[in-house]
Amino acid sequence: MAKFIDHTKMKDKSTFSMRIAAAMGIFLIIPQFALASFRDVGSLHPYYDAISSLEEKGIVKGVGENFFRPDEPVSKAAFFKIAFQHAGYLPTNGIYETPFTDVPADSWFAPYVKTALSLNLIKFNPDSPDFKGDQPITRLDALKLILPLEGIPAPLNDSSPLIFQDVITDSLSIHYIKAAQNAGIFLPEEQPYFFPNRVLTRAEAAYLVHQAEIYRNSLSYPTELPDFETFELDNSYLNGSSIIDNDKFPIFLNIWTKLNAESIYKDQFDPDDLIYGAISGMVQSIPDEQALFQDPESALEFEQSLTGNYEGIGTIIDIFEDQFLIVTILDGAPADKAGLKAGDIILKIDGEEVSSYSIDDLLDAIKGPSGTSLTMTVDRDGRQMTFTVTREEIALDTVFFQSSLDVPADIGYIAIYQFTETTALDFEQLLEETMASNPHGLIIDLRDNPGGYVDAAISILDLFIPKGEVIVSFNISGEKTYTTSTGAGNIPEDFPIMILVNENTASASEIVAGAMQVHDVATLIGTQTFGKGTVQEVNFYNDGSLFKFTIAEWLTPDEQSINHTGLIPDIVVEETKSDAIGETDSQLEKAIQEIQKR
C-alpha cells in the first residue's frame, strides 16, 4: 500500500530517499509569527517581552509546531548565535576555519566561534581542543559574552556592594557578576541568588540579552560596541589546513578564472552554478552513497520532506503494470475537488503522454506552486477523461487513523507516514485516544515510511520499550553510544502489537520496527524492509543550499546492522495485484487475524 503523496513507489535504493523528498512537492514554511503564536509562551509569561523583542528582530524562532520551548537549556552554539546577532553581527556565506576539532568550518555556528576567537572573547586550549557547542551554557559564561558584545564594561576594581549571597567575593569572575548586577542583567525573581553555574534556559537567554539592550539604551552616553565591519578574522591558527594551501587549489582557481573570463559561453552560465557544480563533484567523489549536495532550488524539496505541508494535488500514486495508477485521493484535496478517483490510470499531463516518463518526469509535471493548474487525462474503466486540477497548499498529517480496510472497532490502527518534527507528539496523542477505548490489540503501519528525524522515532519507542532498555546504538568512528528508553508509556506487556512493513520501510521507521521486534514487543508483518542503517547530518547554508553526509551507523538493540539488508518480518506476506490497486490489503488483513487469534 503506497503512501507517497503525488508520488510513486521507489525500488532504486540509491535514490529512494531523495525521490521521496522530491515527490512530495513540499516547501518549508518558516513564517514570521507574532509572538502570540508561540504555543508555550503566553502574554503572561515573565519573559514575554524579551522573547517578543528577539523574535521581532528575527533572532529567535519557534520550533516544530511553533513552540518556543522556553524552559529548555540553550546550547553554547545557539547562545553564541543569539548574542552575536543581537550585537549586530550577521556573518556572510563562507568557510570559517577554527582550531576547534568539533567546529566544522562550514557549520552554521562556525562564524560566531571564529569571531569570538578574533575578539579574544574565548580562548583555544590545545589540551582541550573541543568547543562543545552542543552542551548547555551557564549563566556566568553567557555573561562573559553578553557584556563585551553589548559594550557594557566590567571593571576589575569595582567596589560596589554585591547583592548576591551565592557568589564568593574573591572569585575571579566577581567583576562580571557585579557588572551584570549594576546593569540589571540578572533574574530579579531569584534574588538574593545569582546561580552563576546554573544552566541557562532559552527564555532566560532571551531575557538577559534583552536586559542588556534596555540598559545600553538607558545610558546618556554611547557604549562601545565591536566594529564587525572593520575587524579582521584571525587565521594564524590554521597551520596550512585550509583548502587554499592544497597544492591542487591553483588548478581549480585557474579553471574558474578562465571559464569566467575567456569562455565563449560565459554569458550563458551563472558563476554560482560553477561553484555548486564543483561542490557536487567533490561530494560525489567520496564513497558515501548517502552524501549529497543540493543547490538552493533543489534543497528546498529536501527541506519540504520534513514538514507537514506541501503544494500539490493530493494523490497517492503507485506503479501497476508499468502504468501510473492513482491509488488514493486525499479528502478535500484538489484532485478530489476536480473529480479524479482512485483507480484512475494517468495517461497525459498537460496534453503530453506519460507512457515514456520516468518517475522524476511525472513528478516534475505534477508539482508546481499553489494556485497554478494542470490538466490530467486518465483512463477510467476504458474511457478517457480529462480534468483540470488547481494545485493547493495541503496540510498533511504524518500520523493518521485512516486505513485501506475497515479495521474492527476493538483493534487500534495508527499509520505513520514519515517522522517529522511533530510526529512523536501526534502519535502519542493518537495512541492515548486509541488506548482509552481498551482495544484488543494495536496495528502500527510503517509501510512506505522513508524515515526522517531519529529523535521522533526514539520518542515513540519510549512509549513501548521498558525503561532502561537499549532502543538503538550508534557506531561513530568506531565508538558506540547507546540510547535507552525513558519508559514513558504504560502499554501492558501482553498487549498484542502488529507492525506492518514493506520494501519501502526505511531508516527511522526501521529503528522503530527493529527495536520493537528485538524486544519482542511487536510482531513484524509484511516484506523485508529497505535496509538503511546509517545516520546522516544535514547542513543548511545561508543561501539555501544543503550538504548531507553519513556520520554514523545505527544498530538494533542486539547490536545488529541492517544496512543494505533490512529487517526480516516475523510473518512474511507479499503484496498481491489486488493489493496494488487498492482493492485488498493482504498484510493488514493478516495483522487483524493475528490479533484476533490472541
Coordinates of C-alpha atoms in Angstrom, one line a residue, residues 26-591:
I26 CA 6.6 20.2 -0.2
F27 CA 8.1 23.5 0.7
L28 CA 9.5 24.6 4.0
I29 CA 7.3 27.3 5.6
I30 CA 9.1 29.4 8.2
P31 CA 6.7 32.3 8.8
Q32 CA 7.5 35.3 10.9
F33 CA 4.9 34.7 13.5
A34 CA 3.6 37.2 16.0
L35 CA 4.7 36.0 19.4
A36 CA 1.2 35.2 20.5
S37 CA 1.5 32.2 18.2
F38 CA 4.2 30.6 20.4
R39 CA 2.0 28.0 21.9
D40 CA 4.1 27.7 25.0
V41 CA 4.7 31.4 25.7
G42 CA 1.6 33.3 26.6
S43 CA 1.3 37.0 27.2
L44 CA 1.6 36.4 31.0
H45 CA 4.9 34.6 30.7
P46 CA 7.5 36.5 32.8
Y47 CA 9.9 36.9 29.8
Y48 CA 7.2 37.5 27.2
D49 CA 8.5 41.0 26.3
A50 CA 12.1 39.8 25.9
I51 CA 11.2 36.8 23.7
S52 CA 8.9 39.0 21.7
S53 CA 11.7 41.6 21.1
L54 CA 14.2 39.0 19.9
E55 CA 11.5 37.3 17.7
E56 CA 10.6 40.6 16.1
K57 CA 14.3 41.1 15.2
G58 CA 14.5 37.6 13.7
I59 CA 17.0 36.4 16.2
V60 CA 14.8 33.6 17.7
K61 CA 12.2 31.5 16.1
G62 CA 9.7 28.8 17.0
V63 CA 10.4 25.1 16.9
G64 CA 8.2 22.4 15.3
E65 CA 4.5 23.5 15.5
N66 CA 5.7 26.9 16.7
F67 CA 6.8 26.1 20.1
F68 CA 9.5 28.2 21.7
R69 CA 10.4 25.7 24.4
P70 CA 11.3 28.4 27.0
D71 CA 12.4 26.0 29.7
E72 CA 14.8 24.0 27.6
P73 CA 18.6 24.6 28.1
V74 CA 20.1 26.8 25.4
S75 CA 23.3 25.3 23.8
K76 CA 26.6 27.1 23.8
A77 CA 26.5 27.3 20.0
A78 CA 22.9 28.6 19.9
F79 CA 23.6 31.2 22.5
F80 CA 26.7 32.5 20.6
K81 CA 24.4 33.0 17.6
I82 CA 21.8 34.9 19.7
A83 CA 24.4 37.1 21.4
F84 CA 26.3 38.0 18.2
Q85 CA 23.2 38.6 16.1
H86 CA 21.8 40.8 18.9
A87 CA 25.0 42.8 18.8
G88 CA 24.7 43.3 15.1
Y89 CA 26.9 40.6 13.7
L90 CA 25.4 39.0 10.6
P91 CA 28.0 36.6 9.0
T92 CA 28.4 36.3 5.3
N93 CA 28.5 33.0 3.4
G94 CA 31.9 31.4 3.6
I95 CA 34.3 29.0 5.3
Y96 CA 35.2 29.8 8.9
E97 CA 38.0 27.6 10.0
T98 CA 38.9 27.5 13.7
P99 CA 41.3 25.3 15.7
F100 CA 38.4 23.6 17.5
T101 CA 38.1 20.0 16.4
D102 CA 34.3 19.9 16.8
V103 CA 33.5 23.1 14.8
P104 CA 33.2 22.3 11.1
A105 CA 34.4 25.2 9.0
D106 CA 31.1 25.3 7.1
S107 CA 28.8 24.8 10.1
W108 CA 26.1 27.4 10.9
F109 CA 27.9 28.4 14.2
A110 CA 31.5 28.5 12.9
P111 CA 31.3 32.2 12.1
Y112 CA 30.4 33.1 15.6
V113 CA 33.1 30.9 17.1
K114 CA 35.7 32.3 14.8
T115 CA 34.7 35.9 15.5
A116 CA 34.7 35.3 19.3
L117 CA 38.3 34.0 18.9
S118 CA 39.3 37.0 16.9
L119 CA 37.8 39.3 19.5
N120 CA 39.5 37.4 22.3
L121 CA 36.2 36.6 23.9
I122 CA 37.1 32.9 24.1
K123 CA 40.5 31.1 24.1
F124 CA 41.6 28.0 22.5
N125 CA 43.3 25.4 24.7
P126 CA 45.3 22.7 22.7
D127 CA 45.0 20.4 25.6
S128 CA 41.2 20.6 25.3
P129 CA 40.5 21.2 21.6
D130 CA 36.7 20.9 21.6
F131 CA 34.4 23.9 21.6
K132 CA 31.5 21.7 22.9
G133 CA 28.8 23.8 21.2
D134 CA 26.1 21.2 21.8
Q135 CA 26.4 21.5 25.6
P136 CA 24.4 23.9 27.6
I137 CA 25.9 27.3 28.6
T138 CA 26.0 28.5 32.1
R139 CA 24.8 31.9 33.3
L140 CA 28.3 33.1 34.0
D141 CA 29.7 32.0 30.7
A142 CA 26.8 33.7 29.0
L143 CA 27.6 37.0 30.8
K144 CA 31.2 36.8 29.7
L145 CA 29.9 37.0 26.1
I146 CA 27.0 39.4 26.6
L147 CA 28.9 42.2 28.4
P148 CA 31.6 42.8 25.8
L149 CA 29.3 42.3 22.9
E150 CA 26.8 44.8 24.3
G151 CA 29.6 47.3 25.2
I152 CA 29.0 47.1 28.9
P153 CA 32.2 47.5 30.9
A154 CA 33.2 45.0 33.7
P155 CA 36.0 46.8 35.6
L156 CA 38.2 44.7 37.8
N157 CA 38.3 47.3 40.5
D158 CA 34.5 47.7 41.0
S159 CA 34.0 48.3 44.7
S160 CA 30.2 48.4 44.7
P161 CA 28.5 46.1 47.2
L162 CA 27.3 42.7 46.0
I163 CA 23.7 41.7 46.5
F164 CA 24.1 38.0 45.6
Q165 CA 24.7 35.7 48.5
D166 CA 25.9 32.7 46.4
V167 CA 28.9 34.5 44.8
I168 CA 32.3 34.4 46.5
T169 CA 33.6 37.9 46.8
D170 CA 37.2 36.9 45.9
S171 CA 36.0 34.9 42.8
L172 CA 38.0 35.6 39.6
S173 CA 34.7 36.3 37.9
I174 CA 33.3 38.7 40.5
H175 CA 33.7 41.7 38.2
Y176 CA 31.4 40.1 35.6
I177 CA 28.7 39.5 38.1
K178 CA 29.0 43.0 39.6
A179 CA 28.7 44.5 36.1
A180 CA 25.6 42.4 35.5
Q181 CA 24.2 43.5 38.8
N182 CA 24.8 47.2 38.0
A183 CA 23.2 46.8 34.6
G184 CA 20.2 44.7 35.8
I185 CA 21.3 41.7 33.7
F186 CA 20.0 39.1 36.1
L187 CA 16.8 37.3 37.0
P188 CA 15.1 39.5 39.7
E189 CA 12.8 36.8 41.0
E190 CA 15.8 34.8 42.2
Q191 CA 17.4 37.4 44.4
P192 CA 19.4 37.3 46.6
Y193 CA 20.9 34.5 44.5
F194 CA 22.6 34.6 41.1
F195 CA 23.3 30.9 40.5
P196 CA 26.3 31.6 38.2
N197 CA 26.9 27.9 37.3
R198 CA 23.3 27.1 36.6
V199 CA 22.4 26.1 33.0
L200 CA 20.7 28.9 31.1
T201 CA 17.3 28.3 29.5
R202 CA 16.1 29.6 26.2
A203 CA 13.8 32.0 27.9
E204 CA 16.4 33.2 30.3
A205 CA 18.9 33.7 27.4
A206 CA 16.4 36.0 25.7
Y207 CA 15.7 37.9 28.9
L208 CA 19.4 38.6 29.7
V209 CA 20.2 39.7 26.2
H210 CA 17.1 41.9 26.2
Q211 CA 18.0 43.4 29.6
A212 CA 21.5 44.3 28.2
E213 CA 19.8 46.2 25.4
I214 CA 17.5 48.0 27.8
Y215 CA 20.5 49.0 30.0
R216 CA 22.5 50.2 27.0
N217 CA 19.6 52.3 25.7
S218 CA 19.1 53.9 29.1
L219 CA 22.7 55.3 29.2
S220 CA 23.3 59.0 28.4
Y221 CA 26.5 58.2 26.6
P222 CA 27.1 55.7 23.7
T223 CA 28.5 52.3 24.6
E224 CA 31.4 51.0 22.6
L225 CA 30.3 48.0 20.5
P226 CA 32.6 45.8 18.5
D227 CA 33.1 47.0 14.9
F228 CA 32.2 43.9 13.0
E229 CA 32.7 45.6 9.6
T230 CA 36.4 46.5 10.0
F231 CA 38.0 43.9 12.3
E232 CA 40.0 41.1 10.7
L233 CA 39.4 37.5 11.5
D234 CA 42.4 35.7 13.0
N235 CA 43.7 32.9 10.8
S236 CA 47.0 32.4 12.5
Y237 CA 46.0 29.0 13.9
L238 CA 45.1 27.3 10.6
N239 CA 48.6 25.9 10.1
G240 CA 48.1 25.0 6.4
S241 CA 44.8 23.2 6.9
S242 CA 42.9 25.5 4.6
I243 CA 41.8 24.4 1.1
I244 CA 43.9 27.4 -0.2
D245 CA 47.0 25.5 1.0
N246 CA 46.2 22.4 -1.0
D247 CA 48.6 22.1 -4.0
K248 CA 45.6 21.4 -6.3
F249 CA 43.7 24.5 -5.4
P250 CA 45.6 26.7 -8.0
I251 CA 44.2 24.3 -10.7
F252 CA 40.7 24.9 -9.5
L253 CA 41.2 28.7 -9.4
N254 CA 42.8 28.8 -12.8
I255 CA 39.9 26.9 -14.4
W256 CA 37.4 29.1 -12.6
T257 CA 39.1 32.2 -13.8
K258 CA 39.4 31.0 -17.4
L259 CA 35.8 30.0 -17.7
N260 CA 34.5 33.3 -16.3
A261 CA 36.9 35.4 -18.4
E262 CA 37.6 33.5 -21.7
S263 CA 34.8 31.0 -22.3
I264 CA 32.7 32.0 -25.3
Y265 CA 29.7 30.8 -23.2
K266 CA 30.5 33.0 -20.2
D267 CA 27.3 35.0 -20.8
Q268 CA 25.2 31.8 -20.7
F269 CA 26.1 30.5 -17.3
D270 CA 26.0 31.7 -13.7
P271 CA 29.3 31.7 -11.8
D272 CA 27.4 30.4 -8.8
D273 CA 26.5 27.3 -10.8
L274 CA 30.2 26.7 -11.3
I275 CA 30.7 26.6 -7.6
Y276 CA 27.7 24.4 -7.0
G277 CA 28.9 22.0 -9.7
A278 CA 32.4 21.8 -8.2
I279 CA 31.0 21.1 -4.8
S280 CA 28.7 18.4 -6.2
G281 CA 31.6 16.8 -7.9
M282 CA 33.6 16.8 -4.7
V283 CA 30.7 15.2 -2.8
Q284 CA 30.1 12.6 -5.5
S285 CA 33.8 11.6 -5.4
I286 CA 33.6 10.1 -1.8
P287 CA 32.4 6.6 -1.1
D288 CA 29.2 7.7 0.7
E289 CA 26.1 6.7 -1.1
Q290 CA 24.0 9.0 1.1
A291 CA 26.2 12.1 0.6
L292 CA 24.5 14.8 -1.3
F293 CA 24.9 18.5 -2.1
Q294 CA 22.0 20.4 -3.4
D295 CA 21.7 24.0 -4.7
P296 CA 19.0 26.2 -3.1
E297 CA 16.3 25.2 -5.5
S298 CA 16.8 21.5 -5.1
A299 CA 17.5 21.8 -1.4
L300 CA 14.0 23.3 -0.9
E301 CA 12.5 20.0 -1.9
F302 CA 14.5 18.1 0.7
E303 CA 13.5 20.5 3.5
Q304 CA 9.9 20.1 2.4
S305 CA 10.0 16.3 3.1
L306 CA 10.4 17.0 6.8
T307 CA 7.4 19.3 7.1
G308 CA 3.7 18.6 7.3
N309 CA 2.7 20.9 4.4
Y310 CA 3.2 20.6 0.7
E311 CA 2.0 22.0 -2.5
G312 CA 0.4 19.5 -4.9
I313 CA -2.9 17.9 -5.9
G314 CA -3.3 15.4 -3.1
T315 CA -3.0 12.0 -4.8
I316 CA -1.3 8.8 -3.8
I317 CA 0.2 7.1 -6.9
D318 CA 1.6 3.7 -7.4
I319 CA 3.1 1.9 -10.4
F320 CA 1.0 -1.0 -11.6
E321 CA 1.8 -3.0 -14.7
D322 CA 4.1 -0.2 -16.0
Q323 CA 1.3 2.4 -15.6
F324 CA 0.9 5.3 -13.1
L325 CA -2.1 4.4 -11.0
I326 CA -3.9 6.7 -8.6
V327 CA -4.4 4.6 -5.5
T328 CA -5.9 7.2 -3.2
I329 CA -7.3 10.7 -3.4
L330 CA -6.9 12.7 -0.2
D331 CA -10.3 14.0 1.1
G332 CA -10.9 17.6 0.1
A333 CA -7.6 17.8 -1.9
P334 CA -7.5 19.5 -5.3
A335 CA -7.7 16.1 -7.1
D336 CA -10.8 15.3 -5.1
K337 CA -12.4 18.6 -6.0
A338 CA -11.6 18.2 -9.7
G339 CA -13.3 14.7 -9.8
L340 CA -10.3 12.4 -10.0
K341 CA -10.9 9.0 -8.4
A342 CA -8.8 6.1 -7.0
G343 CA -8.2 3.6 -9.8
D344 CA -7.7 6.2 -12.5
I345 CA -4.7 5.5 -14.7
I346 CA -2.8 8.6 -15.6
L347 CA -2.3 8.9 -19.4
K348 CA -1.4 12.6 -20.0
I349 CA -0.3 15.6 -18.1
D350 CA -1.0 18.9 -19.8
G351 CA -1.6 17.1 -23.0
E352 CA 1.6 15.1 -23.1
E353 CA 1.7 11.3 -22.9
V354 CA 3.3 10.0 -19.8
S355 CA 4.0 6.4 -21.0
S356 CA 7.7 7.3 -21.6
Y357 CA 8.0 9.3 -18.4
S358 CA 10.4 8.4 -15.7
I359 CA 9.3 8.7 -12.2
D360 CA 11.0 12.1 -11.9
D361 CA 9.4 13.3 -15.1
L362 CA 6.0 12.5 -13.8
L363 CA 6.7 14.2 -10.5
D364 CA 8.0 17.3 -12.2
A365 CA 4.9 17.5 -14.3
I366 CA 2.6 17.2 -11.3
K367 CA 4.5 19.5 -9.0
G368 CA 4.0 23.3 -9.0
P369 CA 3.2 26.4 -7.0
S370 CA -0.1 26.7 -5.2
G371 CA -2.6 28.4 -7.5
T372 CA -1.3 27.0 -10.7
S373 CA -3.2 24.4 -12.7
L374 CA -2.6 21.3 -14.7
T375 CA -4.7 19.1 -16.9
M376 CA -4.7 15.4 -16.3
T377 CA -6.1 12.8 -18.7
V378 CA -6.9 9.4 -17.2
D379 CA -8.3 6.1 -18.2
R380 CA -11.3 5.2 -16.1
D381 CA -12.9 1.9 -16.9
G382 CA -11.8 2.1 -20.5
R383 CA -12.9 5.7 -21.0
Q384 CA -10.5 8.7 -21.4
M385 CA -11.4 11.6 -19.2
T386 CA -9.6 15.0 -18.8
F387 CA -9.6 17.0 -15.6
T388 CA -8.3 20.4 -14.7
V389 CA -6.7 20.5 -11.3
T390 CA -5.5 23.6 -9.4
R391 CA -2.6 22.9 -7.1
E392 CA -3.0 24.0 -3.4
E393 CA -1.1 24.0 -0.2
I394 CA -2.1 20.9 1.6
A395 CA -1.6 20.2 5.3
L396 CA -0.8 16.5 5.7
D397 CA -0.7 14.7 9.0
T398 CA 2.2 12.3 9.3
V399 CA 0.2 10.2 11.7
F400 CA -3.3 9.1 11.0
F401 CA -6.1 6.6 11.6
Q402 CA -7.2 6.0 8.0
S403 CA -6.6 2.6 6.6
S404 CA -7.3 0.8 3.3
L405 CA -9.7 -1.6 5.1
D406 CA -12.3 -1.3 7.8
V407 CA -10.4 -2.3 10.9
P408 CA -12.6 -3.9 13.6
A409 CA -13.6 -1.4 16.3
D410 CA -11.8 -3.4 19.0
I411 CA -8.4 -3.1 17.2
G412 CA -6.4 0.1 17.1
Y413 CA -4.8 1.3 13.9
I414 CA -2.2 4.1 13.6
A415 CA -0.2 4.7 10.4
I416 CA 3.0 6.8 10.4
Y417 CA 3.7 8.4 7.0
Q418 CA 7.0 9.9 8.0
F419 CA 9.0 11.0 11.0
T420 CA 8.9 14.8 11.1
E421 CA 9.2 17.4 13.9
T422 CA 5.6 16.8 15.1
T423 CA 5.2 13.1 14.5
A424 CA 6.1 12.0 18.1
L425 CA 3.6 14.3 19.7
D426 CA 0.9 13.5 17.2
F427 CA 1.5 9.7 17.6
E428 CA 1.4 10.0 21.4
Q429 CA -1.9 11.8 21.3
L430 CA -3.5 9.2 18.9
L431 CA -2.1 6.4 21.0
E432 CA -3.7 7.8 24.1
E433 CA -7.0 8.1 22.3
T434 CA -6.7 4.6 21.0
M435 CA -5.8 3.0 24.3
A436 CA -8.7 4.9 26.0
S437 CA -11.1 2.6 24.2
N438 CA -9.4 -0.5 25.6
P439 CA -8.7 -2.2 22.3
H440 CA -7.9 -5.9 21.9
G441 CA -4.7 -5.0 20.0
L442 CA -2.8 -2.4 18.0
I443 CA -1.6 -2.2 14.4
I444 CA 1.2 0.3 13.6
D445 CA 1.6 0.8 9.8
L446 CA 5.1 1.8 8.8
R447 CA 4.8 0.7 5.1
D448 CA 6.3 3.1 2.6
N449 CA 7.7 5.3 5.5
P450 CA 11.0 6.6 4.4
G451 CA 12.2 7.7 7.8
G452 CA 13.0 11.2 8.9
Y453 CA 14.0 12.5 12.3
V454 CA 15.7 9.9 14.5
D455 CA 14.6 11.8 17.6
A456 CA 11.0 11.3 16.7
A457 CA 11.5 7.5 16.3
I458 CA 13.2 7.4 19.7
S459 CA 10.4 9.3 21.4
I460 CA 7.8 6.9 20.0
L461 CA 9.9 3.9 21.2
D462 CA 9.9 5.4 24.7
L463 CA 6.2 4.6 24.8
F464 CA 6.7 0.9 24.2
I465 CA 10.2 -0.2 25.4
P466 CA 10.7 -0.7 29.1
K467 CA 12.7 1.9 31.0
G468 CA 16.4 1.5 30.8
E469 CA 16.4 -0.9 27.9
V470 CA 18.5 -0.1 24.8
I471 CA 16.5 1.4 22.0
V472 CA 19.3 1.9 19.4
S473 CA 23.0 2.3 19.4
F474 CA 25.2 4.3 17.1
N475 CA 28.7 3.5 15.8
I476 CA 30.5 6.8 15.3
S477 CA 34.1 6.5 14.2
G478 CA 34.5 3.1 16.0
E479 CA 32.9 4.4 19.2
K480 CA 29.5 3.1 20.3
T481 CA 26.9 5.2 22.1
Y482 CA 23.7 3.7 23.4
T483 CA 20.2 5.3 23.7
T484 CA 18.0 3.8 26.3
S485 CA 14.2 4.1 26.8
T486 CA 12.7 6.5 29.3
G487 CA 9.8 4.1 29.7
A488 CA 7.3 6.9 29.2
G489 CA 4.5 4.6 28.2
N490 CA 2.3 2.2 30.1
I491 CA 1.4 -0.4 27.5
P492 CA 0.7 -3.8 29.1
E493 CA 3.4 -6.4 28.4
D494 CA 1.0 -9.0 26.9
F495 CA -0.8 -6.4 24.7
P496 CA -0.6 -7.6 21.0
I497 CA 1.0 -5.2 18.6
M498 CA 1.5 -5.8 14.9
I499 CA 3.8 -3.6 12.8
L500 CA 3.3 -3.5 9.0
V501 CA 6.5 -3.1 7.0
N502 CA 7.5 -3.4 3.3
E503 CA 10.4 -2.8 1.0
N504 CA 10.0 1.0 1.4
T505 CA 10.1 1.0 5.2
A506 CA 13.4 2.7 5.8
S507 CA 15.7 4.5 8.2
A508 CA 13.9 5.9 11.3
S509 CA 11.0 3.6 10.6
E510 CA 13.4 0.6 10.7
I511 CA 14.7 1.8 14.0
V512 CA 11.2 1.6 15.4
A513 CA 10.4 -1.7 13.9
G514 CA 13.8 -3.2 14.7
A515 CA 13.7 -2.2 18.4
M516 CA 10.2 -3.5 18.9
Q517 CA 11.0 -6.7 17.2
V518 CA 14.2 -7.4 19.2
H519 CA 12.4 -6.6 22.5
D520 CA 9.5 -8.9 21.5
V521 CA 7.1 -6.0 21.9
A522 CA 5.6 -6.4 18.5
T523 CA 5.3 -8.8 15.6
L524 CA 6.5 -7.6 12.2
I525 CA 4.2 -8.4 9.2
G526 CA 4.9 -7.8 5.5
T527 CA 8.0 -7.9 3.4
Q528 CA 11.7 -7.3 4.0
T529 CA 12.5 -3.7 4.8
F530 CA 14.6 -1.2 2.8
G531 CA 17.9 -1.5 4.8
K532 CA 19.1 2.0 5.6
G533 CA 21.2 1.6 8.7
T534 CA 23.1 4.9 8.6
V535 CA 22.5 8.3 10.1
Q536 CA 23.1 11.5 8.1
E537 CA 23.9 15.0 9.2
V538 CA 22.2 17.7 7.2
N539 CA 23.8 21.2 7.0
F540 CA 21.8 24.1 5.6
Y541 CA 23.6 27.2 4.4
N542 CA 22.7 30.8 4.3
D543 CA 22.0 30.7 0.5
G544 CA 19.5 27.9 1.0
S545 CA 21.8 25.1 -0.3
L546 CA 22.4 21.9 1.8
F547 CA 25.0 19.2 2.3
K548 CA 24.1 15.8 3.7
F549 CA 26.6 13.1 4.6
T550 CA 26.9 10.0 6.7
I551 CA 28.2 10.4 10.3
A552 CA 27.2 7.1 11.9
E553 CA 25.9 3.6 11.5
W554 CA 23.0 2.7 13.8
L555 CA 22.5 -0.8 15.2
T556 CA 19.4 -2.6 16.6
P557 CA 19.3 -3.2 20.4
D558 CA 21.1 -6.6 19.9
E559 CA 23.8 -4.6 18.0
Q560 CA 23.0 -5.9 14.5
S561 CA 23.5 -3.7 11.4
I562 CA 20.6 -3.7 8.9
N563 CA 22.3 -1.6 6.4
H564 CA 21.7 -2.9 2.9
T565 CA 20.0 -6.0 4.4
G566 CA 16.9 -4.7 6.1
L567 CA 14.7 -6.4 8.7
I568 CA 13.1 -9.7 8.1
P569 CA 9.4 -9.8 9.1
D570 CA 8.2 -12.4 11.6
I571 CA 5.4 -13.1 9.2
V572 CA 6.1 -12.6 5.5
V573 CA 3.1 -11.5 3.5
E574 CA 3.7 -10.5 -0.1
E575 CA 1.7 -7.8 -1.9
T576 CA -0.8 -9.1 -4.4
K577 CA -2.1 -7.4 -7.6
S578 CA -5.4 -6.6 -5.9
D579 CA -3.4 -5.0 -3.1
A580 CA -1.5 -2.8 -5.5
I581 CA -4.7 -1.3 -7.0
G582 CA -6.2 -0.8 -3.5
E583 CA -8.9 -3.4 -3.7
T584 CA -7.5 -5.5 -0.9
D585 CA -4.7 -5.3 1.7
S586 CA -3.4 -8.7 2.5
Q587 CA -0.8 -7.5 5.0
L588 CA -3.3 -5.6 7.0
E589 CA -5.8 -8.5 6.9
K590 CA -3.1 -10.8 8.3
A591 CA -2.4 -8.4 11.1

